[in-house]
PDB file of C-alpha atoms in Angstrom:
ATOM      1  CA  MET A 527       2.023 -60.776-118.686  1.00 44.00           C
ATOM      2  CA  THR A 528       3.763 -58.749-116.414  1.00 45.00           C
ATOM      3  CA  ARG A 529       7.928 -58.552-116.232  1.00 46.00           C
ATOM      4  CA  PRO A 530      10.287 -57.659-113.642  1.00 46.00           C
ATOM      5  CA  SER A 531      11.689 -54.048-113.496  1.00 42.00           C
ATOM      6  CA  THR A 532      15.154 -53.869-112.582  1.00 41.00           C
ATOM      7  CA  ALA A 533      14.606 -50.139-111.445  1.00 38.00           C
ATOM      8  CA  ALA A 534      18.285 -48.956-110.095  1.00 37.00           C
ATOM      9  CA  LEU A 535      17.000 -45.561-109.444  1.00 34.00           C
ATOM     10  CA  GLN A 536      14.828 -46.583-106.990  1.00 35.00           C
ATOM     11  CA  THR A 537      15.366 -48.945-103.886  1.00 33.00           C
ATOM     12  CA  PRO A 538      13.214 -51.953-103.924  1.00 34.00           C
ATOM     13  CA  ALA A 539      10.693 -50.181-101.067  1.00 36.00           C
ATOM     14  CA  GLN A 540       9.741 -46.972-103.092  1.00 36.00           C
ATOM     15  CA  ALA A 541       9.503 -49.594-106.882  1.00 37.00           C
ATOM     16  CA  PHE A 542       7.367 -52.650-104.888  1.00 42.00           C
ATOM     17  CA  GLY A 543       7.149 -51.462-101.321  1.00 49.00           C
ATOM     18  CA  ASP A 544       7.128 -54.021 -98.326  1.00 81.00           C
ATOM     19  CA  SER A 545       4.511 -56.904 -98.991  1.00 89.00           C
ATOM     20  CA  ARG A 546       4.798 -57.289-103.105  1.00 92.00           C
ATOM     21  CA  THR A 547       8.834 -57.923-101.941  1.00 93.00           C
ATOM     22  CA  ALA A 548       8.234 -60.460-100.583  1.00 93.00           C
ATOM     23  CA  SER A 549       4.717 -61.779-101.585  1.00 95.00           C
ATOM     24  CA  LEU A 550       7.541 -62.826-104.413  1.00 96.00           C
ATOM     25  CA  LEU A 551      10.097 -63.778-103.041  1.00 95.00           C
ATOM     26  CA  LEU A 552       7.851 -66.286-101.196  1.00 95.00           C
ATOM     27  CA  ALA A 553       6.101 -67.087-103.542  1.00 96.00           C
ATOM     28  CA  ALA A 554       8.775 -67.910-105.592  1.00 96.00           C
ATOM     29  CA  GLU A 555       9.656 -70.856-103.916  1.00 96.00           C
ATOM     30  CA  ALA A 556       6.519 -72.233-103.678  1.00 96.00           C
ATOM     31  CA  VAL A 557       6.114 -72.410-107.351  1.00 97.00           C
ATOM     32  CA  LEU A 558       9.204 -73.869-107.626  1.00 96.00           C
ATOM     33  CA  ALA A 559       8.196 -76.478-105.564  1.00 95.00           C
ATOM     34  CA  HIS A 560       5.236 -76.454-106.221  1.00 95.00           C
ATOM     35  CA  LEU A 561       6.861 -77.835-110.749  1.00 94.00           C
ATOM     36  CA  HIS A 562       9.429 -80.772-108.987  1.00 92.00           C
ATOM     37  CA  PRO A 563       6.794 -83.494-107.689  1.00 87.00           C
ATOM     38  CA  ARG A 564       9.739 -84.637-105.685  1.00 90.00           C
ATOM     39  CA  ALA A 565       8.861 -85.765-101.372  1.00 89.00           C
ATOM     40  CA  PRO A 566      11.388 -83.915 -99.982  1.00 91.00           C
ATOM     41  CA  LEU A 567       9.816 -80.788-102.097  1.00 92.00           C
ATOM     42  CA  ARG A 568       5.908 -81.676-101.032  1.00 93.00           C
ATOM     43  CA  MET A 569       3.942 -78.280-100.149  1.00 93.00           C
ATOM     44  CA  SER A 570       2.706 -78.072 -97.231  1.00 93.00           C
ATOM     45  CA  GLY A 571       1.970 -74.008 -97.118  1.00 94.00           C
ATOM     46  CA  VAL A 572       2.957 -71.412 -97.709  1.00 96.00           C
ATOM     47  CA  SER A 573       2.703 -67.986 -95.242  1.00 94.00           C
ATOM     48  CA  LEU A 574       3.491 -63.687 -95.788  1.00 91.00           C
ATOM     49  CA  LYS A 575       3.291 -63.576 -91.782  1.00 86.00           C
ATOM     50  CA  ALA A 576       6.869 -62.636 -89.788  1.00 78.00           C
ATOM     51  CA  GLY A 577       8.667 -65.823 -88.911  1.00 76.00           C
ATOM     52  CA  GLY A 578       6.713 -67.468 -92.102  1.00 81.00           C
ATOM     53  CA  GLY A 579       7.898 -69.125 -95.232  1.00 91.00           C
ATOM     54  CA  VAL A 580       7.434 -71.774 -97.595  1.00 94.00           C
ATOM     55  CA  THR A 581       6.914 -75.594 -94.824  1.00 93.00           C
ATOM     56  CA  TYR A 582       7.604 -78.229 -96.261  1.00 94.00           C
ATOM     57  CA  ALA A 583       5.031 -81.158 -95.122  1.00 92.00           C
ATOM     58  CA  LEU A 584       9.141 -84.112 -95.404  1.00 92.00           C
ATOM     59  CA  ALA A 585      12.679 -82.859 -94.738  1.00 91.00           C
ATOM     60  CA  PRO A 586      15.609 -84.156 -97.100  1.00 92.00           C
ATOM     61  CA  ASP A 587      16.690 -87.956 -96.413  1.00 92.00           C
ATOM     62  CA  PRO A 588      20.158 -86.840 -96.059  1.00 91.00           C
ATOM     63  CA  GLN A 589      21.303 -90.697 -97.569  1.00 94.00           C
ATOM     64  CA  ALA A 590      18.757 -90.153-100.958  1.00 94.00           C
ATOM     65  CA  LEU A 591      20.858 -86.622-101.352  1.00 93.00           C
ATOM     66  CA  VAL A 592      23.694 -88.755-102.134  1.00 93.00           C
ATOM     67  CA  LEU A 593      22.393 -91.477-103.578  1.00 93.00           C
ATOM     68  CA  ASN A 594      19.869 -89.452-106.757  1.00 93.00           C
ATOM     69  CA  ARG A 595      21.716 -86.325-107.574  1.00 92.00           C
ATOM     70  CA  GLY A 596      18.422 -85.532-109.287  1.00 93.00           C
ATOM     71  CA  LEU A 597      16.968 -85.770-106.149  1.00 94.00           C
ATOM     72  CA  ARG A 598      20.124 -83.414-105.164  1.00 94.00           C
ATOM     73  CA  GLU A 599      20.059 -80.561-107.897  1.00 95.00           C
ATOM     74  CA  GLU A 600      15.746 -79.606-107.555  1.00 96.00           C
ATOM     75  CA  VAL A 601      16.083 -79.548-103.987  1.00 95.00           C
ATOM     76  CA  ALA A 602      18.768 -77.385-104.026  1.00 96.00           C
ATOM     77  CA  LEU A 603      16.835 -75.111-106.881  1.00 96.00           C
ATOM     78  CA  VAL A 604      14.033 -75.102-105.647  1.00 96.00           C
ATOM     79  CA  ALA A 605      16.507 -73.602-102.200  1.00 95.00           C
ATOM     80  CA  LEU A 606      18.069 -70.718-104.210  1.00 96.00           C
ATOM     81  CA  ALA A 607      14.522 -69.226-105.861  1.00 95.00           C
ATOM     82  CA  ARG A 608      14.637 -66.679-103.348  1.00 94.00           C
ATOM     83  CA  GLU A 609      18.207 -65.808-103.658  1.00 94.00           C
ATOM     84  CA  ALA A 610      17.189 -66.713-107.836  1.00 96.00           C
ATOM     85  CA  MET A 611      14.006 -63.712-107.375  1.00 96.00           C
ATOM     86  CA  THR A 612      15.780 -61.336-105.430  1.00 94.00           C
ATOM     87  CA  ARG A 613      18.040 -60.873-108.420  1.00 94.00           C
ATOM     88  CA  LEU A 614      15.406 -60.985-110.581  1.00 95.00           C
ATOM     89  CA  LEU A 615      14.257 -58.725-109.176  1.00 93.00           C
ATOM     90  CA  GLY A 616      17.604 -56.037-109.272  1.00 91.00           C
ATOM     91  CA  LEU A 617      17.785 -56.463-105.111  1.00 88.00           C
ATOM     92  CA  SER A 618      20.734 -57.266-102.945  1.00 80.00           C
ATOM     93  CA  ALA A 619      21.965 -59.599-101.763  1.00 70.00           C
ATOM     94  CA  GLY A 620      20.260 -59.888 -97.176  1.00 66.00           C
ATOM     95  CA  GLU A 621      17.229 -58.633 -98.812  1.00 63.00           C
ATOM     96  CA  GLY A 622      15.240 -62.477 -99.521  1.00 62.00           C
ATOM     97  CA  GLY A 623      15.322 -63.497 -96.077  1.00 65.00           C
ATOM     98  CA  PRO A 624      16.053 -66.506 -94.661  1.00 65.00           C
ATOM     99  CA  THR A 625      15.380 -69.415 -95.821  1.00 72.00           C
ATOM    100  CA  GLU A 626      14.336 -73.230 -94.024  1.00 74.00           C
ATOM    101  CA  ARG A 627      16.331 -74.682 -96.481  1.00 86.00           C
ATOM    102  CA  ASP A 628      20.747 -73.784 -97.289  1.00 91.00           C
ATOM    103  CA  ALA A 629      21.195 -74.849-100.819  1.00 92.00           C
ATOM    104  CA  ARG A 630      25.369 -74.848-100.298  1.00 93.00           C
ATOM    105  CA  ALA A 631      25.192 -76.476 -96.733  1.00 92.00           C
ATOM    106  CA  LEU A 632      22.249 -79.538 -98.612  1.00 92.00           C
ATOM    107  CA  LEU A 633      24.446 -79.644-100.950  1.00 93.00           C
ATOM    108  CA  ALA A 634      28.100 -79.964 -99.529  1.00 92.00           C
ATOM    109  CA  ALA A 635      26.526 -82.343 -96.814  1.00 91.00           C
ATOM    110  CA  ALA A 636      25.822 -84.972 -99.671  1.00 91.00           C
ATOM    111  CA  LEU A 637      28.474 -84.382-101.682  1.00 89.00           C
ATOM    112  CA  ARG A 638      31.247 -87.079-100.751  1.00 86.00           C
ATOM    113  CA  ASP A 639      34.373 -86.769-104.270  1.00 86.00           C
ATOM    114  CA  PRO A 640      36.937 -84.139-103.064  1.00 88.00           C
ATOM    115  CA  GLU A 641      36.469 -82.696-106.644  1.00 90.00           C
ATOM    116  CA  GLU A 642      32.638 -82.327-106.685  1.00 87.00           C
ATOM    117  CA  LEU A 643      33.471 -80.659-102.897  1.00 89.00           C
ATOM    118  CA  GLU A 644      35.986 -77.916-105.124  1.00 93.00           C
ATOM    119  CA  VAL A 645      33.436 -77.524-107.430  1.00 93.00           C
ATOM    120  CA  LEU A 646      29.613 -76.992-105.022  1.00 94.00           C
ATOM    121  CA  ASP A 647      30.025 -72.712-105.951  1.00 94.00           C
ATOM    122  CA  ALA A 648      30.137 -72.462-109.625  1.00 95.00           C
ATOM    123  CA  GLN A 649      27.275 -76.620-109.092  1.00 95.00           C
ATOM    124  CA  VAL A 650      25.439 -73.483-106.798  1.00 95.00           C
ATOM    125  CA  ARG A 651      25.818 -71.006-109.085  1.00 96.00           C
ATOM    126  CA  VAL A 652      24.966 -72.819-111.843  1.00 97.00           C
ATOM    127  CA  LEU A 653      21.371 -73.661-109.781  1.00 96.00           C
ATOM    128  CA  GLU A 654      20.626 -70.736-108.983  1.00 96.00           C
ATOM    129  CA  ALA A 655      20.642 -69.566-112.736  1.00 97.00           C
ATOM    130  CA  ARG A 656      18.429 -72.620-113.715  1.00 97.00           C
ATOM    131  CA  ALA A 657      16.750 -71.261-110.678  1.00 97.00           C
ATOM    132  CA  ARG A 658      15.997 -67.882-112.271  1.00 97.00           C
ATOM    133  CA  ALA A 659      15.033 -69.189-115.891  1.00 97.00           C
ATOM    134  CA  LEU A 660      12.597 -71.355-114.469  1.00 97.00           C
ATOM    135  CA  LEU A 661      11.399 -68.282-112.664  1.00 97.00           C
ATOM    136  CA  ARG A 662      11.868 -65.993-115.604  1.00 96.00           C
ATOM    137  CA  ARG A 663       9.359 -68.267-117.016  1.00 95.00           C
ATOM    138  CA  SER A 664       6.682 -68.804-114.494  1.00 95.00           C
ATOM    139  CA  TRP A 665       5.993 -65.104-114.085  1.00 95.00           C
ATOM    140  CA  ALA A 666       2.972 -65.391-114.238  1.00 94.00           C
ATOM    141  CA  GLU A 667       2.453 -68.283-111.845  1.00 96.00           C
ATOM    142  CA  VAL A 668       4.499 -66.385-109.215  1.00 97.00           C
ATOM    143  CA  GLU A 669       2.969 -63.383-110.057  1.00 96.00           C
ATOM    144  CA  VAL A 670      -0.622 -64.571-109.465  1.00 96.00           C
ATOM    145  CA  VAL A 671       0.329 -67.497-106.024  1.00 97.00           C
ATOM    146  CA  ALA A 672       2.002 -63.619-104.413  1.00 97.00           C
ATOM    147  CA  ALA A 673      -1.232 -61.920-105.455  1.00 96.00           C
ATOM    148  CA  GLY A 674      -2.540 -64.662-103.961  1.00 96.00           C
ATOM    149  CA  LEU A 675      -0.505 -64.458-100.795  1.00 96.00           C
ATOM    150  CA  ARG A 676      -0.414 -60.548-100.048  1.00 95.00           C
ATOM    151  CA  GLU A 677      -4.668 -61.546-100.139  1.00 95.00           C
ATOM    152  CA  HIS A 678      -4.919 -63.869 -97.597  1.00 95.00           C
ATOM    153  CA  GLY A 679      -1.955 -64.103 -95.567  1.00 95.00           C
ATOM    154  CA  ALA A 680      -1.605 -67.920 -96.047  1.00 96.00           C
ATOM    155  CA  LEU A 681      -1.655 -70.672 -98.566  1.00 96.00           C
ATOM    156  CA  ASP A 682      -2.015 -74.371 -98.306  1.00 95.00           C
ATOM    157  CA  ALA A 683      -0.596 -77.337-100.605  1.00 95.00           C
ATOM    158  CA  GLN A 684      -3.944 -77.247-102.384  1.00 96.00           C
ATOM    159  CA  ALA A 685      -4.031 -73.411-102.938  1.00 96.00           C
ATOM    160  CA  VAL A 686      -1.339 -73.183-104.656  1.00 96.00           C
ATOM    161  CA  ALA A 687      -1.485 -76.001-107.070  1.00 95.00           C
ATOM    162  CA  HIS A 688      -5.202 -74.466-108.308  1.00 96.00           C
ATOM    163  CA  ARG A 689      -2.951 -70.845-108.351  1.00 96.00           C
ATOM    164  CA  VAL A 690      -0.132 -72.044-110.804  1.00 96.00           C
ATOM    165  CA  ALA A 691      -2.944 -74.018-112.946  1.00 95.00           C
ATOM    166  CA  CYS A 692      -5.004 -71.191-113.677  1.00 94.00           C
ATOM    167  CA  ALA A 693      -1.930 -69.794-114.291  1.00 94.00           C
ATOM    168  CA  GLN A 694      -0.527 -72.142-116.543  1.00 92.00           C
ATOM    169  CA  ALA A 695      -4.495 -72.176-117.669  1.00 92.00           C
ATOM    170  CA  ILE A 696      -4.837 -68.848-119.116  1.00 88.00           C
ATOM    171  CA  ARG A 697      -1.537 -69.085-120.472  1.00 84.00           C
ATOM    172  CA  GLY A 698      -2.584 -71.803-122.273  1.00 82.00           C
ATOM    173  CA  THR A 699      -5.505 -70.194-123.308  1.00 83.00           C
ATOM    174  CA  LEU A 700      -3.879 -67.156-124.879  1.00 81.00           C
ATOM    175  CA  LEU A 701      -0.961 -67.945-126.933  1.00 76.00           C
ATOM    176  CA  ASN A 702      -3.443 -70.482-128.622  1.00 67.00           C
TER     177      ASN A 702
END
């Protein structure tokens, strides 16, 4: 099993190549979305092409995010996947690229209590740390989905699910 490397002396392009880095960032979000099977996290696909990214079947309902803390945190956690992967790869903060969903804006719009708004930055940091931990545990799945993205350029939700299931089955076989 491969692990993320943090090569401080190399630039990201030298260490991974542009398509490898981009595919890992997109695969991270796709895998975390797949692992959280809630309606606003159902992907319709992921594309490595310019202007691509992870596309979702539904936009999160603002009222549901206000009423359901678990849903709100899962949507924000998945939205932080690229930032988390950027940190795992040792890249600078701006290299993750834009995401379809801004975690900080989603959380800020869903919070009503002024005390919760005061600790918004801390909540974002905690959710990003949780995303990093999930990505470390799911590193094989991320690598397999990233390889599929590099090979095909785009994957639909079924292709992502198939690759995640294959990586999990291989890991399960190797550990038993």
